Short mmCIF file of C-alpha atoms and ligand atoms in Angstrom, two decimals:
data_model
loop_
_atom_site.label_atom_id
_atom_site.label_comp_id
_atom_site.label_asym_id
_atom_site.label_seq_id
_atom_site.Cartn_x
_atom_site.Cartn_y
_atom_site.Cartn_z
CA UNK A 1 93.46 84.37 112.31
CA UNK A 2 92.65 83.83 108.23
CA UNK A 3 94.67 86.46 105.53
CA UNK A 4 93.60 84.89 101.98
CA UNK A 5 95.29 86.45 99.06
CA UNK A 6 92.13 88.36 96.86
CA UNK A 7 91.25 86.07 94.20
CA UNK A 8 87.59 84.88 92.99
CA UNK A 9 87.59 82.11 95.49
CA UNK A 10 88.52 83.96 98.09
CA UNK A 11 86.45 87.10 97.35
CA UNK A 12 83.47 84.05 97.02
CA UNK A 13 84.48 82.54 100.78
CA UNK A 14 84.75 86.49 102.07
CA UNK A 15 80.16 86.48 100.59
CA UNK A 16 79.84 83.36 102.11
CA UNK A 17 81.05 84.60 105.78
CA UNK A 18 78.88 87.60 105.18
CA UNK A 19 75.95 86.23 104.67
CA UNK A 20 76.60 84.22 107.97
CA UNK A 21 77.08 86.94 109.58
CA UNK A 22 80.33 87.50 109.79
CA UNK A 23 83.39 90.59 109.74
CA UNK A 24 85.44 90.73 106.69
CA UNK A 25 88.64 92.65 106.17
CA UNK A 26 88.84 93.73 102.64
CA UNK A 27 90.27 96.52 100.49
CA UNK A 28 89.05 99.69 98.78
CA UNK A 29 90.95 102.66 97.32
CA UNK A 30 91.05 104.99 100.45
CA UNK A 31 92.14 102.47 103.64
CA UNK A 32 91.09 99.02 104.60
CA UNK A 33 87.75 98.26 105.41
CA UNK A 34 86.10 96.07 108.01
CA UNK A 35 82.44 95.22 106.36
CA UNK A 36 79.60 93.32 107.83
CA UNK A 37 75.83 93.13 106.21
CA UNK A 38 74.10 96.34 106.43
CA UNK A 39 70.57 94.98 106.71
CA UNK A 40 71.82 92.52 109.74
CA UNK A 41 72.23 94.64 112.81
CA UNK A 42 73.91 91.53 114.55
CA UNK A 43 76.25 92.01 111.87
CA UNK A 44 77.19 95.14 112.02
CA UNK A 45 76.88 95.20 115.62
CA UNK A 46 79.64 93.05 115.50
CA UNK A 47 81.58 95.30 113.60
CA UNK A 48 81.44 98.11 117.03
CA UNK A 49 82.56 95.28 119.19
CA UNK A 50 85.41 94.29 116.75
CA UNK A 51 86.53 97.36 117.10
CA UNK A 52 85.99 98.93 120.35
CA UNK A 53 84.16 101.51 118.58
CA UNK A 54 80.98 104.14 120.55
CA UNK A 55 77.72 103.06 118.77
CA UNK A 56 76.82 107.12 118.95
CA UNK A 57 78.72 106.16 115.82
CA UNK A 58 77.42 105.87 112.72
CA UNK A 59 78.76 103.56 109.42
CA UNK A 60 79.90 104.10 106.06
CA UNK A 61 77.44 102.39 103.79
CA UNK A 62 78.91 100.57 100.41
CA UNK A 63 76.95 99.29 97.72
CA UNK A 64 78.07 98.53 94.38
CA UNK A 65 75.69 100.31 91.86
CA UNK A 66 72.83 102.71 91.53
CA UNK A 67 70.51 99.26 92.41
CA UNK A 68 72.15 98.70 95.42
CA UNK A 69 72.27 102.60 96.18
CA UNK A 70 68.41 103.10 96.42
CA UNK A 71 67.86 100.45 99.07
CA UNK A 72 69.86 102.63 100.81
CA UNK A 73 68.96 106.41 100.27
CA UNK A 74 65.68 107.25 100.37
CA UNK A 75 66.27 110.04 97.60
CA UNK A 76 68.92 111.50 95.68
CA UNK A 77 69.11 115.46 95.52
CA UNK A 78 70.51 117.11 92.22
CA UNK A 79 74.09 117.84 93.90
CA UNK A 80 74.51 114.44 94.99
CA UNK A 81 73.69 113.23 91.44
CA UNK A 82 75.75 115.64 90.41
CA UNK A 83 78.87 114.61 92.78
CA UNK A 84 78.28 110.91 91.76
CA UNK A 85 78.26 110.95 88.51
CA UNK A 86 81.57 113.01 88.81
CA UNK A 87 83.39 110.74 91.77
CA UNK A 88 81.53 107.43 91.55
CA UNK A 89 82.85 104.32 91.86
CA UNK A 90 85.64 105.94 93.86
CA UNK A 91 86.56 108.17 97.31
CA UNK A 92 83.34 110.15 98.19
CA UNK A 93 80.86 109.89 100.30
CA UNK A 94 77.65 111.52 100.27
CA UNK A 95 74.77 111.37 103.72
CA UNK A 96 71.94 111.80 102.33
CA UNK A 97 67.79 110.81 103.73
CA UNK A 98 68.14 106.93 104.65
CA UNK A 99 65.42 104.60 103.55
CA UNK A 100 63.66 103.08 107.03
CA UNK A 101 65.09 99.94 106.31
CA UNK A 102 68.53 101.20 106.80
CA UNK A 103 68.58 99.79 110.59
CA UNK A 104 69.35 102.63 113.10
CA UNK A 105 73.04 100.29 114.50
CA UNK A 106 74.29 101.74 111.26
CA UNK A 107 73.16 105.20 111.28
CA UNK A 108 73.33 106.28 114.97
CA UNK A 109 69.65 106.41 114.92
CA UNK A 110 70.26 109.32 112.48
CA UNK A 111 67.98 110.42 109.72
CA UNK A 112 70.54 109.59 107.39
CA UNK A 113 73.02 107.50 106.05
CA UNK A 114 76.76 107.91 104.82
CA UNK A 115 77.01 105.97 101.30
CA UNK A 116 79.45 105.43 98.93
CA UNK A 117 80.27 103.42 95.84
CA UNK A 118 83.70 101.81 95.94
CA UNK A 119 86.20 101.63 93.25
CA UNK A 120 88.87 99.52 94.22
CA UNK A 121 87.81 95.72 91.97
CA UNK A 122 88.25 93.49 95.50
CA UNK A 123 85.68 96.14 97.35
CA UNK A 124 83.26 95.53 94.30
CA UNK A 125 83.84 91.86 93.88
CA UNK A 126 83.54 91.48 97.30
CA UNK A 127 80.01 93.58 97.00
CA UNK A 128 78.97 91.49 94.12
CA UNK A 129 79.14 88.02 95.30
CA UNK A 130 77.83 89.30 98.92
CA UNK A 131 74.69 90.86 96.64
CA UNK A 132 73.86 93.37 99.58
CA UNK A 133 75.27 97.39 101.36
CA UNK A 134 78.26 97.00 103.21
CA UNK A 135 78.36 98.35 106.39
CA UNK A 136 82.00 98.89 106.62
CA UNK A 137 85.13 101.47 108.43
CA UNK A 138 87.86 101.33 108.23
CA UNK A 139 89.60 97.80 109.37
CA UNK A 140 91.48 99.21 112.97
CA UNK A 141 91.03 99.61 116.56
CA UNK A 142 88.90 103.18 117.01
CA UNK A 143 90.84 105.96 117.33
CA UNK A 144 94.03 104.46 115.97
CA UNK A 145 95.43 104.44 112.52
CA UNK A 146 93.81 103.76 109.75
CA UNK A 147 95.11 100.56 108.10
CA UNK A 148 96.29 100.87 104.45
CA UNK A 149 97.72 97.39 104.25
CA UNK A 150 96.10 93.94 105.09
CA UNK A 151 99.07 93.77 107.88
CA UNK A 152 98.44 96.49 109.57
CA UNK A 153 94.67 94.86 110.29
CA UNK A 154 95.98 91.73 111.20
CA UNK A 155 97.97 93.75 113.81
CA UNK A 156 95.14 95.80 114.46
CA UNK A 157 91.86 93.60 115.05
CA UNK A 158 93.78 90.37 114.72
CA UNK A 159 92.00 86.93 115.81
CA UNK A 160 88.90 89.02 116.20
CA UNK A 161 87.95 89.54 112.75
CA UNK A 162 86.62 86.53 110.72
CA UNK A 163 88.76 86.82 107.32
CA UNK A 164 91.65 89.23 105.94
CA UNK A 165 91.40 89.58 101.71
CA UNK A 166 94.93 90.78 101.10
CA UNK A 167 94.62 92.98 97.83
CA UNK A 168 98.06 94.64 98.61
CA UNK A 169 98.18 98.46 99.16
CA UNK A 170 95.40 100.59 99.53
CA UNK A 171 96.28 103.13 96.91
CA UNK A 172 94.64 107.22 98.49
CA UNK A 173 95.59 105.72 101.33
CA UNK A 174 93.59 108.46 102.93
CA UNK A 175 90.05 108.15 103.73
CA UNK A 176 86.56 108.92 101.50
CA UNK A 177 86.18 112.71 101.72
CA UNK A 178 82.42 112.77 103.22
CA UNK A 179 79.64 115.60 102.05
CA UNK A 180 76.45 116.27 103.61
CA UNK A 181 74.23 116.99 101.37
CA UNK A 182 70.67 119.33 102.33
CA UNK A 183 70.46 122.86 100.61
CA UNK A 184 73.45 123.11 101.24
CA UNK A 185 76.62 120.82 101.33
CA UNK A 186 79.07 120.27 103.73
CA UNK A 187 82.40 119.24 104.60
CA UNK A 188 82.07 116.77 107.07
CA UNK A 189 85.90 115.75 106.41
CA UNK A 190 88.48 116.17 104.30
CA UNK A 191 89.67 113.74 102.19
CA UNK A 192 91.18 111.18 99.23
CA UNK A 193 88.86 113.69 96.67
CA UNK A 194 89.92 117.40 97.54
CA UNK A 195 87.60 119.48 98.00
CA UNK A 196 88.15 122.17 95.53
CA UNK A 197 87.70 119.35 93.02
CA UNK A 198 83.93 118.57 94.55
CA UNK A 199 83.69 122.57 94.72
CA UNK A 200 84.46 122.75 90.90
CA UNK A 201 81.02 120.54 90.48
CA UNK A 202 78.49 122.28 93.68
CA UNK A 203 79.91 125.56 94.02
CA UNK A 204 81.58 126.64 97.84
CA UNK A 205 81.58 123.78 100.34
CA UNK A 206 80.16 124.70 103.55
CA UNK A 207 81.83 123.67 107.16
CA UNK A 208 80.69 121.98 109.63
CA UNK A 209 80.71 123.87 113.55
CA UNK A 210 83.83 123.34 115.18
CA UNK A 211 81.74 121.58 117.64
CA UNK A 212 79.64 118.77 115.14
CA UNK A 213 81.00 115.92 116.54
CA UNK A 214 78.58 113.93 113.58
CA UNK A 215 81.98 112.40 112.57
CA UNK A 216 84.70 111.11 114.22
CA UNK A 217 86.97 112.12 111.72
CA UNK A 218 85.51 115.10 113.57
CA UNK A 219 86.14 113.81 116.62
CA UNK A 220 89.30 116.33 119.01
CA UNK A 221 91.40 113.63 118.85
CA UNK A 222 91.47 110.33 116.64
CA UNK A 223 93.74 108.57 114.37
CA UNK A 224 95.89 108.36 116.55
CA UNK A 225 99.30 106.30 116.46
CA UNK A 226 100.57 104.97 120.24
CA UNK A 227 103.48 107.36 119.89
CA UNK A 228 103.14 110.77 120.75
CA UNK A 229 102.51 112.91 118.13
CA UNK A 230 103.43 116.76 117.52
CA UNK A 231 103.15 119.19 114.70
CA UNK A 232 106.34 121.85 114.87
CA UNK A 233 109.12 123.04 112.44
CA UNK A 234 111.22 120.59 112.42
CA UNK A 235 114.68 123.00 112.01
CA UNK A 236 113.76 124.88 115.14
CA UNK A 237 113.75 121.53 118.02
CA UNK A 238 116.67 121.84 119.16
CA UNK A 239 119.36 118.86 118.94
CA UNK A 240 118.78 117.17 122.49
CA UNK A 241 115.00 116.64 121.70
CA UNK A 242 115.71 114.95 118.23
CA UNK A 243 117.33 111.54 119.72
CA UNK A 244 114.46 109.82 120.92
CA UNK A 245 112.06 110.87 118.28
CA UNK A 246 111.46 110.00 114.74
CA UNK A 247 110.98 113.17 112.49
CA UNK A 248 108.95 112.95 109.73
CA UNK A 249 108.32 115.95 106.67
CA UNK A 250 106.46 116.36 102.77
CA UNK A 251 109.71 116.23 101.32
CA UNK A 252 112.48 117.27 103.59
CA UNK A 253 114.68 115.16 105.93
CA UNK A 254 116.35 116.27 109.16
CA UNK A 255 119.89 115.51 110.67
CA UNK A 256 120.03 114.40 114.38
CA UNK A 257 116.84 112.18 114.28
CA UNK A 258 116.53 108.56 115.89
CA UNK A 259 115.16 108.67 112.40
CA UNK A 260 114.61 111.20 109.53
CA UNK A 261 111.54 110.07 107.24
CA UNK A 262 109.28 111.90 104.14
CA UNK A 263 106.31 111.32 102.39
CA UNK A 264 107.50 112.55 99.38
CA UNK A 265 111.31 113.97 97.85
CA UNK A 266 108.77 115.59 94.68
CA UNK A 267 106.40 117.32 97.26
CA UNK A 268 103.56 115.42 94.95
CA UNK A 269 100.53 115.69 97.95
CA UNK A 270 99.38 112.75 96.18
CA UNK A 271 102.15 110.29 96.62
CA UNK A 272 102.37 111.60 99.80
CA UNK A 273 99.11 110.56 100.47
CA UNK A 274 99.34 106.98 99.42
CA UNK A 275 102.32 106.33 102.17
CA UNK A 276 101.10 108.86 104.77
CA UNK A 277 99.26 106.02 107.39
CA UNK A 278 101.87 103.08 106.29
CA UNK A 279 105.05 106.15 107.23
CA UNK A 280 103.34 106.61 110.47
CA UNK A 281 102.46 102.81 111.26
CA UNK A 282 106.30 101.84 110.57
CA UNK A 283 106.95 105.11 112.59
CA UNK A 284 105.00 103.35 115.54
CA UNK A 285 106.59 100.24 115.70
CA UNK A 286 109.81 102.35 116.43
CA UNK A 287 108.31 102.54 120.09
CA UNK A 288 110.62 106.17 120.42
CA UNK A 289 109.56 108.63 122.35
CA UNK A 290 107.65 110.88 119.63
CA UNK A 291 106.72 111.51 116.12
CA UNK A 292 108.13 114.90 114.91
CA UNK A 293 105.71 115.83 111.46
CA UNK A 294 106.51 118.92 110.10
CA UNK A 295 103.62 120.83 108.70
CA UNK A 296 102.26 120.08 104.93
CA UNK A 297 100.77 122.66 102.59
CA UNK A 298 96.58 123.10 103.49
CA UNK A 299 95.67 122.80 99.99
CA UNK A 300 94.53 119.73 98.00
CA UNK A 301 94.86 116.34 99.59
CA UNK A 302 98.26 118.05 102.43
CA UNK A 303 94.44 119.82 103.58
CA UNK A 304 92.86 116.27 104.65
CA UNK A 305 96.72 114.66 105.71
CA UNK A 306 96.61 118.31 108.37
CA UNK A 307 92.89 117.08 109.45
CA UNK A 308 94.69 113.73 110.59
CA UNK A 309 97.39 114.89 112.39
CA UNK A 310 96.02 117.71 113.71
CA UNK A 311 93.71 115.00 115.89
CA UNK A 312 96.38 112.93 116.22
CA UNK A 313 98.68 115.21 117.91
CA UNK A 314 95.32 116.33 120.21
CA UNK A 315 95.39 116.08 123.70
CA UNK A 316 98.81 114.92 123.71
CA UNK A 317 101.23 115.97 126.93
CA UNK A 318 104.80 115.83 125.44
P1 AMP B 401 84.77 105.58 108.83
O1 AMP B 401 83.40 104.30 108.28
O2 AMP B 401 86.04 104.87 110.00
O3 AMP B 401 85.83 106.28 108.19
O4 AMP B 401 84.12 106.72 109.37
C1 AMP B 401 82.92 107.16 108.97
C2 AMP B 401 82.99 107.89 109.10
O5 AMP B 401 81.00 108.81 108.35
C3 AMP B 401 82.63 108.08 110.29
O6 AMP B 401 83.00 110.00 110.74
C4 AMP B 401 81.32 108.45 110.71
O7 AMP B 401 80.75 109.72 111.13
C5 AMP B 401 80.53 109.53 109.02
N1 AMP B 401 78.84 109.66 109.08
C6 AMP B 401 78.85 108.05 108.89
N2 AMP B 401 77.39 108.15 108.65
C7 AMP B 401 77.14 110.05 108.86
C8 AMP B 401 76.01 110.72 108.72
N3 AMP B 401 74.34 109.49 109.39
N4 AMP B 401 75.55 111.91 109.45
C9 AMP B 401 77.29 112.11 109.57
N5 AMP B 401 78.77 111.91 108.82
C10 AMP B 401 78.16 110.65 109.26
MG1 MG B 402 88.12 105.14 111.32
#
C-alpha cells in the first residue's frame, strides 16, 4: 500500500488517483477520511467495498467552498447559513436538501445530503486539486474505531486503499457533529463541535427518536474496538477482574489493571477528545480481555465521547 507524506506533490498525485476513480485516505481535522469523487458512482461504490459498509448508509460530501457547496445542495435555509458562517470551514456536517445530480449511492436514496466544509489544510488542498466534491466517510472498516493517524488507516484498510496521505494526527480526533436542518434543527450525531455551541446560534436542538437509524453513528453498536468495552466505575471493579483488563479514565489512574491510561490529567475534554480514538486503538492492540472505561461528564465533548463509548460497549457479552 502507498502511504505518502502529505506534501504538494503527493496531494497532486492523490488528486489524479481520485480523478481516475480511485479512493484516497486523507487527514481532516476530525478523523482520517476515505474519499472518492462524489459525482462518480463507481468511485463511490469502491468506498463501500473498501469499508465493507452497508449501502443503506449515506456518506458525507466534503466541499472546498460555497461554489462547490452549490453543486451539492439545492437550498441553504437560514439556519444552515448561520451555522455555516459560524463553523465552516470546520467539523460541522449539515444535512440539507440535495441537488438531483448527487448520486443516490451517496445519499442512500434520501432526498437530503450531508455536507461539510473541512478546515484541514491537506483536505482543502486535495479538494482544490481534485476540483470536485469528495464523498468521504471515516477511513476504517465499518463499525470499528475511527482512525486518527495514517497508520490506523493502513492497519484497518491496508492495500484496498489506493493511496494514504499522511498528515500526522487528526486534531479533534472525534467525528464531525451532524445537524439536520428542517423546520427545526436536529442533532443527529454529537461530535467535535459541542452541541451547546450550535445551540448558541440556532437555539435548542431536537434529538431524533431512538429508533431513527439515519446515521450509523446512531446504530446501537458502532465505533467498536475488537476488545470488549465496558462502561464501569473502575473503583468498584474487584481486584480479580483487573489483571486481564485495561482501564481508561478521563483524569485518574487505577491500580491492579494490566494497563491504566488517562485521556487528560487536567480533565480537559478537548485534549481528551483529541487522544480518545488513538488511545482506544492502542489499548485494543494489547489484545486484553476487556477495556473498562470510566464514564465521563456528559457535557461538551464529553457527550460525544460517551455516545461513542455506549455504542462501543453495546451488544458485548462479558
Ligand atoms: P461517517 O462518514 O462514517 O462519519 O458517517 C457519516 C454520517 O452522516 C453517518 O452517520 C450518516 O448516516 C450520516 N448521514 C449522511 N447523510 C445523511 C442524510 N442525508 N441524512 C441523515 N444522516 C446522514
Ligand atoms: Mg465512521
